[in-house]
């Protein structure tokens, strides 16, 4: 029994640098035919030789220039842009939200996001974010997960004492830039235990776990 053939698959095709740059390879059609006849799957061309050549270059400027010259994308080298992520902590009075500057890849500039997205799709998974004063974390969950179970991925107490999840979408925050603007547009929500977490949600969980009673 070849049970693995029933599972979703992602195929990374390691090409020569020459074929990767010119986006052609004489075996691609045959490989696709084989993949289609064995359950199908996403095919993503990469080139380990090409990636090593980029990583051996002295600086980012050299890599960017070479990528532009080749009109190619890299799986490991990105153009970087800054996205502001808020510190999702209870604030009092006139306190302002602390801003974290989070460097993320430009999703249009590399192959790696394609690999990550294809992997998540194959596993039926997605991510939500939590943010603190010193870090932003992404947590992987199955699609269709409700808020209490998503909280439990962080800590079992979060699920056991779940009260609600303050929620906003990353796309909304990126567009509107501040939490205040997200709230003013009505896109900052208070969701209960039946809320199904969406891909890219930024969540602040409220919970309360009573200490064990003394005997």
PDB file of N, CA, C and O in Angstrom, residues 86-133:
ATOM      1  N   UNK A  86       2.075  46.703  15.872  1.00  0.00           N
ATOM      2  CA  UNK A  86       1.827  47.323  17.162  1.00  0.00           C
ATOM      3  C   UNK A  86       2.089  46.385  18.317  1.00  0.00           C
ATOM      4  O   UNK A  86       2.022  45.170  18.174  1.00  0.00           O
ATOM      5  N   UNK A  87       2.370  46.940  19.467  1.00  0.00           N
ATOM      6  CA  UNK A  87       2.432  46.166  20.694  1.00  0.00           C
ATOM      7  C   UNK A  87       1.013  46.033  21.216  1.00  0.00           C
ATOM      8  O   UNK A  87       0.409  47.020  21.628  1.00  0.00           O
ATOM      9  N   UNK A  88       0.456  44.845  21.149  1.00  0.00           N
ATOM     10  CA  UNK A  88      -0.940  44.647  21.531  1.00  0.00           C
ATOM     11  C   UNK A  88      -1.036  44.413  23.034  1.00  0.00           C
ATOM     12  O   UNK A  88      -1.209  43.297  23.510  1.00  0.00           O
ATOM     13  N   UNK A  89      -0.893  45.454  23.803  1.00  0.00           N
ATOM     14  CA  UNK A  89      -0.969  45.362  25.248  1.00  0.00           C
ATOM     15  C   UNK A  89      -2.014  46.336  25.759  1.00  0.00           C
ATOM     16  O   UNK A  89      -2.253  47.379  25.151  1.00  0.00           O
ATOM     17  N   UNK A  90      -2.666  46.016  26.892  1.00  0.00           N
ATOM     18  CA  UNK A  90      -3.632  46.961  27.453  1.00  0.00           C
ATOM     19  C   UNK A  90      -2.952  48.279  27.800  1.00  0.00           C
ATOM     20  O   UNK A  90      -1.932  48.304  28.469  1.00  0.00           O
ATOM     21  N   UNK A  91      -3.515  49.389  27.317  1.00  0.00           N
ATOM     22  CA  UNK A  91      -2.933  50.705  27.554  1.00  0.00           C
ATOM     23  C   UNK A  91      -3.888  51.547  28.386  1.00  0.00           C
ATOM     24  O   UNK A  91      -5.103  51.404  28.297  1.00  0.00           O
ATOM     25  N   UNK A  92      -3.344  52.433  29.193  1.00  0.00           N
ATOM     26  CA  UNK A  92      -4.162  53.284  30.045  1.00  0.00           C
ATOM     27  C   UNK A  92      -3.903  54.747  29.716  1.00  0.00           C
ATOM     28  O   UNK A  92      -2.811  55.135  29.324  1.00  0.00           O
ATOM     29  N   UNK A  93      -4.940  55.582  29.917  1.00  0.00           N
ATOM     30  CA  UNK A  93      -4.782  57.020  29.754  1.00  0.00           C
ATOM     31  C   UNK A  93      -4.289  57.395  28.382  1.00  0.00           C
ATOM     32  O   UNK A  93      -4.808  56.947  27.357  1.00  0.00           O
ATOM     33  N   UNK A  94      -3.252  58.221  28.359  1.00  0.00           N
ATOM     34  CA  UNK A  94      -2.729  58.729  27.093  1.00  0.00           C
ATOM     35  C   UNK A  94      -1.533  57.943  26.591  1.00  0.00           C
ATOM     36  O   UNK A  94      -0.796  58.413  25.727  1.00  0.00           O
ATOM     37  N   UNK A  95      -1.316  56.748  27.166  1.00  0.00           N
ATOM     38  CA  UNK A  95      -0.193  55.952  26.693  1.00  0.00           C
ATOM     39  C   UNK A  95      -0.353  55.663  25.209  1.00  0.00           C
ATOM     40  O   UNK A  95      -1.463  55.441  24.717  1.00  0.00           O
ATOM     41  N   UNK A  96       0.737  55.680  24.527  1.00  0.00           N
ATOM     42  CA  UNK A  96       0.697  55.391  23.100  1.00  0.00           C
ATOM     43  C   UNK A  96       1.130  53.958  22.839  1.00  0.00           C
ATOM     44  O   UNK A  96       1.850  53.356  23.621  1.00  0.00           O
ATOM     45  N   UNK A  97       0.661  53.449  21.731  1.00  0.00           N
ATOM     46  CA  UNK A  97       1.041  52.098  21.352  1.00  0.00           C
ATOM     47  C   UNK A  97       2.513  52.077  20.968  1.00  0.00           C
ATOM     48  O   UNK A  97       2.985  52.917  20.208  1.00  0.00           O
ATOM     49  N   UNK A  98       3.238  51.140  21.534  1.00  0.00           N
ATOM     50  CA  UNK A  98       4.639  50.950  21.159  1.00  0.00           C
ATOM     51  C   UNK A  98       4.699  50.307  19.784  1.00  0.00           C
ATOM     52  O   UNK A  98       3.932  49.392  19.501  1.00  0.00           O
ATOM     53  N   UNK A  99       5.576  50.787  18.955  1.00  0.00           N
ATOM     54  CA  UNK A  99       5.665  50.271  17.593  1.00  0.00           C
ATOM     55  C   UNK A  99       6.910  49.406  17.429  1.00  0.00           C
ATOM     56  O   UNK A  99       8.007  49.775  17.820  1.00  0.00           O
ATOM     57  N   UNK A 100       6.696  48.248  16.878  1.00  0.00           N
ATOM     58  CA  UNK A 100       7.803  47.375  16.507  1.00  0.00           C
ATOM     59  C   UNK A 100       8.035  47.522  15.006  1.00  0.00           C
ATOM     60  O   UNK A 100       7.081  47.505  14.231  1.00  0.00           O
ATOM     61  N   UNK A 101       9.266  47.639  14.603  1.00  0.00           N
ATOM     62  CA  UNK A 101       9.598  47.629  13.175  1.00  0.00           C
ATOM     63  C   UNK A 101      10.007  46.206  12.813  1.00  0.00           C
ATOM     64  O   UNK A 101      11.014  45.712  13.277  1.00  0.00           O
ATOM     65  N   UNK A 102       9.192  45.597  12.015  1.00  0.00           N
ATOM     66  CA  UNK A 102       9.374  44.185  11.691  1.00  0.00           C
ATOM     67  C   UNK A 102       9.832  44.057  10.254  1.00  0.00           C
ATOM     68  O   UNK A 102       9.101  44.373   9.331  1.00  0.00           O
ATOM     69  N   UNK A 103      11.040  43.566  10.057  1.00  0.00           N
ATOM     70  CA  UNK A 103      11.533  43.376   8.697  1.00  0.00           C
ATOM     71  C   UNK A 103      10.952  42.097   8.121  1.00  0.00           C
ATOM     72  O   UNK A 103      11.100  41.025   8.687  1.00  0.00           O
ATOM     73  N   UNK A 104      10.266  42.206   7.010  1.00  0.00           N
ATOM     74  CA  UNK A 104       9.725  41.022   6.354  1.00  0.00           C
ATOM     75  C   UNK A 104      10.140  41.039   4.889  1.00  0.00           C
ATOM     76  O   UNK A 104      10.466  42.076   4.331  1.00  0.00           O
ATOM     77  N   UNK A 105      10.142  39.857   4.244  1.00  0.00           N
ATOM     78  CA  UNK A 105      10.478  39.821   2.832  1.00  0.00           C
ATOM     79  C   UNK A 105       9.426  40.528   1.999  1.00  0.00           C
ATOM     80  O   UNK A 105       8.251  40.532   2.343  1.00  0.00           O
ATOM     81  N   UNK A 106       9.876  41.134   0.920  1.00  0.00           N
ATOM     82  CA  UNK A 106       8.938  41.623  -0.086  1.00  0.00           C
ATOM     83  C   UNK A 106       8.395  40.393  -0.801  1.00  0.00           C
ATOM     84  O   UNK A 106       9.122  39.703  -1.517  1.00  0.00           O
ATOM     85  N   UNK A 107       7.118  40.115  -0.639  1.00  0.00           N
ATOM     86  CA  UNK A 107       6.561  38.861  -1.123  1.00  0.00           C
ATOM     87  C   UNK A 107       6.541  38.758  -2.636  1.00  0.00           C
ATOM     88  O   UNK A 107       6.262  37.716  -3.188  1.00  0.00           O
ATOM     89  N   UNK A 108       6.843  39.860  -3.330  1.00  0.00           N
ATOM     90  CA  UNK A 108       6.877  39.798  -4.784  1.00  0.00           C
ATOM     91  C   UNK A 108       8.285  39.560  -5.304  1.00  0.00           C
ATOM     92  O   UNK A 108       8.490  39.465  -6.501  1.00  0.00           O
ATOM     93  N   UNK A 109       9.272  39.452  -4.395  1.00  0.00           N
ATOM     94  CA  UNK A 109      10.652  39.453  -4.866  1.00  0.00           C
ATOM     95  C   UNK A 109      11.342  38.108  -4.765  1.00  0.00           C
ATOM     96  O   UNK A 109      12.479  37.972  -5.170  1.00  0.00           O
ATOM     97  N   UNK A 110      10.720  37.087  -4.234  1.00  0.00           N
ATOM     98  CA  UNK A 110      11.425  35.829  -4.056  1.00  0.00           C
ATOM     99  C   UNK A 110      10.539  34.619  -4.246  1.00  0.00           C
ATOM    100  O   UNK A 110       9.317  34.699  -4.279  1.00  0.00           O
ATOM    101  N   UNK A 111      11.188  33.442  -4.368  1.00  0.00           N
ATOM    102  CA  UNK A 111      10.465  32.190  -4.526  1.00  0.00           C
ATOM    103  C   UNK A 111      10.048  31.593  -3.188  1.00  0.00           C
ATOM    104  O   UNK A 111       9.106  30.803  -3.135  1.00  0.00           O
ATOM    105  N   UNK A 112      10.769  31.936  -2.114  1.00  0.00           N
ATOM    106  CA  UNK A 112      10.501  31.315  -0.824  1.00  0.00           C
ATOM    107  C   UNK A 112       9.041  31.462  -0.388  1.00  0.00           C
ATOM    108  O   UNK A 112       8.450  30.496   0.105  1.00  0.00           O
ATOM    109  N   UNK A 113       8.425  32.653  -0.547  1.00  0.00           N
ATOM    110  CA  UNK A 113       7.003  32.747  -0.179  1.00  0.00           C
ATOM    111  C   UNK A 113       6.126  31.738  -0.924  1.00  0.00           C
ATOM    112  O   UNK A 113       5.153  31.243  -0.376  1.00  0.00           O
ATOM    113  N   UNK A 114       6.481  31.430  -2.176  1.00  0.00           N
ATOM    114  CA  UNK A 114       5.723  30.430  -2.925  1.00  0.00           C
ATOM    115  C   UNK A 114       5.860  29.060  -2.273  1.00  0.00           C
ATOM    116  O   UNK A 114       4.884  28.304  -2.164  1.00  0.00           O
ATOM    117  N   UNK A 115       7.085  28.738  -1.814  1.00  0.00           N
ATOM    118  CA  UNK A 115       7.328  27.455  -1.164  1.00  0.00           C
ATOM    119  C   UNK A 115       6.547  27.374   0.139  1.00  0.00           C
ATOM    120  O   UNK A 115       5.893  26.379   0.444  1.00  0.00           O
ATOM    121  N   UNK A 116       6.614  28.462   0.926  1.00  0.00           N
ATOM    122  CA  UNK A 116       5.911  28.495   2.206  1.00  0.00           C
ATOM    123  C   UNK A 116       4.405  28.378   1.997  1.00  0.00           C
ATOM    124  O   UNK A 116       3.723  27.583   2.657  1.00  0.00           O
ATOM    125  N   UNK A 117       3.876  29.159   1.052  1.00  0.00           N
ATOM    126  CA  UNK A 117       2.431  29.141   0.798  1.00  0.00           C
ATOM    127  C   UNK A 117       1.977  27.775   0.315  1.00  0.00           C
ATOM    128  O   UNK A 117       0.940  27.248   0.766  1.00  0.00           O
ATOM    129  N   UNK A 118       2.755  27.176  -0.583  1.00  0.00           N
ATOM    130  CA  UNK A 118       2.385  25.858  -1.100  1.00  0.00           C
ATOM    131  C   UNK A 118       2.425  24.814   0.009  1.00  0.00           C
ATOM    132  O   UNK A 118       1.568  23.928   0.073  1.00  0.00           O
ATOM    133  N   UNK A 119       3.430  24.915   0.902  1.00  0.00           N
ATOM    134  CA  UNK A 119       3.523  23.983   2.015  1.00  0.00           C
ATOM    135  C   UNK A 119       2.346  24.107   2.966  1.00  0.00           C
ATOM    136  O   UNK A 119       1.768  23.105   3.402  1.00  0.00           O
ATOM    137  N   UNK A 120       1.972  25.342   3.281  1.00  0.00           N
ATOM    138  CA  UNK A 120       0.825  25.565   4.163  1.00  0.00           C
ATOM    139  C   UNK A 120      -0.461  25.045   3.535  1.00  0.00           C
ATOM    140  O   UNK A 120      -1.297  24.429   4.211  1.00  0.00           O
ATOM    141  N   UNK A 121      -0.638  25.298   2.244  1.00  0.00           N
ATOM    142  CA  UNK A 121      -1.835  24.823   1.553  1.00  0.00           C
ATOM    143  C   UNK A 121      -1.900  23.298   1.560  1.00  0.00           C
ATOM    144  O   UNK A 121      -2.955  22.703   1.794  1.00  0.00           O
ATOM    145  N   UNK A 122      -0.747  22.664   1.327  1.00  0.00           N
ATOM    146  CA  UNK A 122      -0.714  21.199   1.299  1.00  0.00           C
ATOM    147  C   UNK A 122      -1.060  20.602   2.658  1.00  0.00           C
ATOM    148  O   UNK A 122      -1.654  19.529   2.752  1.00  0.00           O
ATOM    149  N   UNK A 123      -0.686  21.307   3.726  1.00  0.00           N
ATOM    150  CA  UNK A 123      -0.951  20.833   5.086  1.00  0.00           C
ATOM    151  C   UNK A 123      -2.269  21.359   5.644  1.00  0.00           C
ATOM    152  O   UNK A 123      -2.607  21.084   6.797  1.00  0.00           O
ATOM    153  N   UNK A 124      -2.997  22.143   4.826  1.00  0.00           N
ATOM    154  CA  UNK A 124      -4.261  22.760   5.265  1.00  0.00           C
ATOM    155  C   UNK A 124      -4.035  23.636   6.496  1.00  0.00           C
ATOM    156  O   UNK A 124      -4.820  23.628   7.449  1.00  0.00           O
ATOM    157  N   UNK A 125      -2.955  24.406   6.468  1.00  0.00           N
ATOM    158  CA  UNK A 125      -2.588  25.237   7.605  1.00  0.00           C
ATOM    159  C   UNK A 125      -2.593  26.717   7.247  1.00  0.00           C
ATOM    160  O   UNK A 125      -2.573  27.095   6.070  1.00  0.00           O
ATOM    161  N   UNK A 126      -2.602  27.548   8.280  1.00  0.00           N
ATOM    162  CA  UNK A 126      -2.492  28.991   8.135  1.00  0.00           C
ATOM    163  C   UNK A 126      -1.804  29.529   9.383  1.00  0.00           C
ATOM    164  O   UNK A 126      -1.476  28.775  10.294  1.00  0.00           O
ATOM    165  N   UNK A 127      -1.571  30.853   9.412  1.00  0.00           N
ATOM    166  CA  UNK A 127      -0.864  31.460  10.543  1.00  0.00           C
ATOM    167  C   UNK A 127      -1.655  32.622  11.125  1.00  0.00           C
ATOM    168  O   UNK A 127      -2.368  33.321  10.405  1.00  0.00           O
ATOM    169  N   UNK A 128      -1.507  32.820  12.437  1.00  0.00           N
ATOM    170  CA  UNK A 128      -1.951  34.058  13.073  1.00  0.00           C
ATOM    171  C   UNK A 128      -0.766  34.645  13.821  1.00  0.00           C
ATOM    172  O   UNK A 128       0.234  33.959  14.068  1.00  0.00           O
ATOM    173  N   UNK A 129      -0.861  35.932  14.177  1.00  0.00           N
ATOM    174  CA  UNK A 129       0.247  36.628  14.812  1.00  0.00           C
ATOM    175  C   UNK A 129      -0.118  37.090  16.217  1.00  0.00           C
ATOM    176  O   UNK A 129      -1.268  37.423  16.505  1.00  0.00           O
ATOM    177  N   UNK A 130       0.882  37.103  17.089  1.00  0.00           N
ATOM    178  CA  UNK A 130       0.797  37.813  18.363  1.00  0.00           C
ATOM    179  C   UNK A 130       1.975  38.780  18.417  1.00  0.00           C
ATOM    180  O   UNK A 130       3.024  38.523  17.821  1.00  0.00           O
ATOM    181  N   UNK A 131       1.797  39.904  19.104  1.00  0.00           N
ATOM    182  CA  UNK A 131       2.843  40.925  19.150  1.00  0.00           C
ATOM    183  C   UNK A 131       3.048  41.399  20.578  1.00  0.00           C
ATOM    184  O   UNK A 131       2.084  41.624  21.316  1.00  0.00           O
ATOM    185  N   UNK A 132       4.309  41.560  20.973  1.00  0.00           N
ATOM    186  CA  UNK A 132       4.667  42.102  22.281  1.00  0.00           C
ATOM    187  C   UNK A 132       5.650  43.233  22.124  1.00  0.00           C
ATOM    188  O   UNK A 132       5.914  43.700  21.013  1.00  0.00           O
ATOM    189  N   UNK A 133       6.206  43.669  23.213  1.00  0.00           N
ATOM    190  CA  UNK A 133       7.122  44.812  23.156  1.00  0.00           C
ATOM    191  C   UNK A 133       8.426  44.475  22.452  1.00  0.00           C
ATOM    192  O   UNK A 133       9.104  45.364  21.943  1.00  0.00           O
TER     193      UNK A 133
END
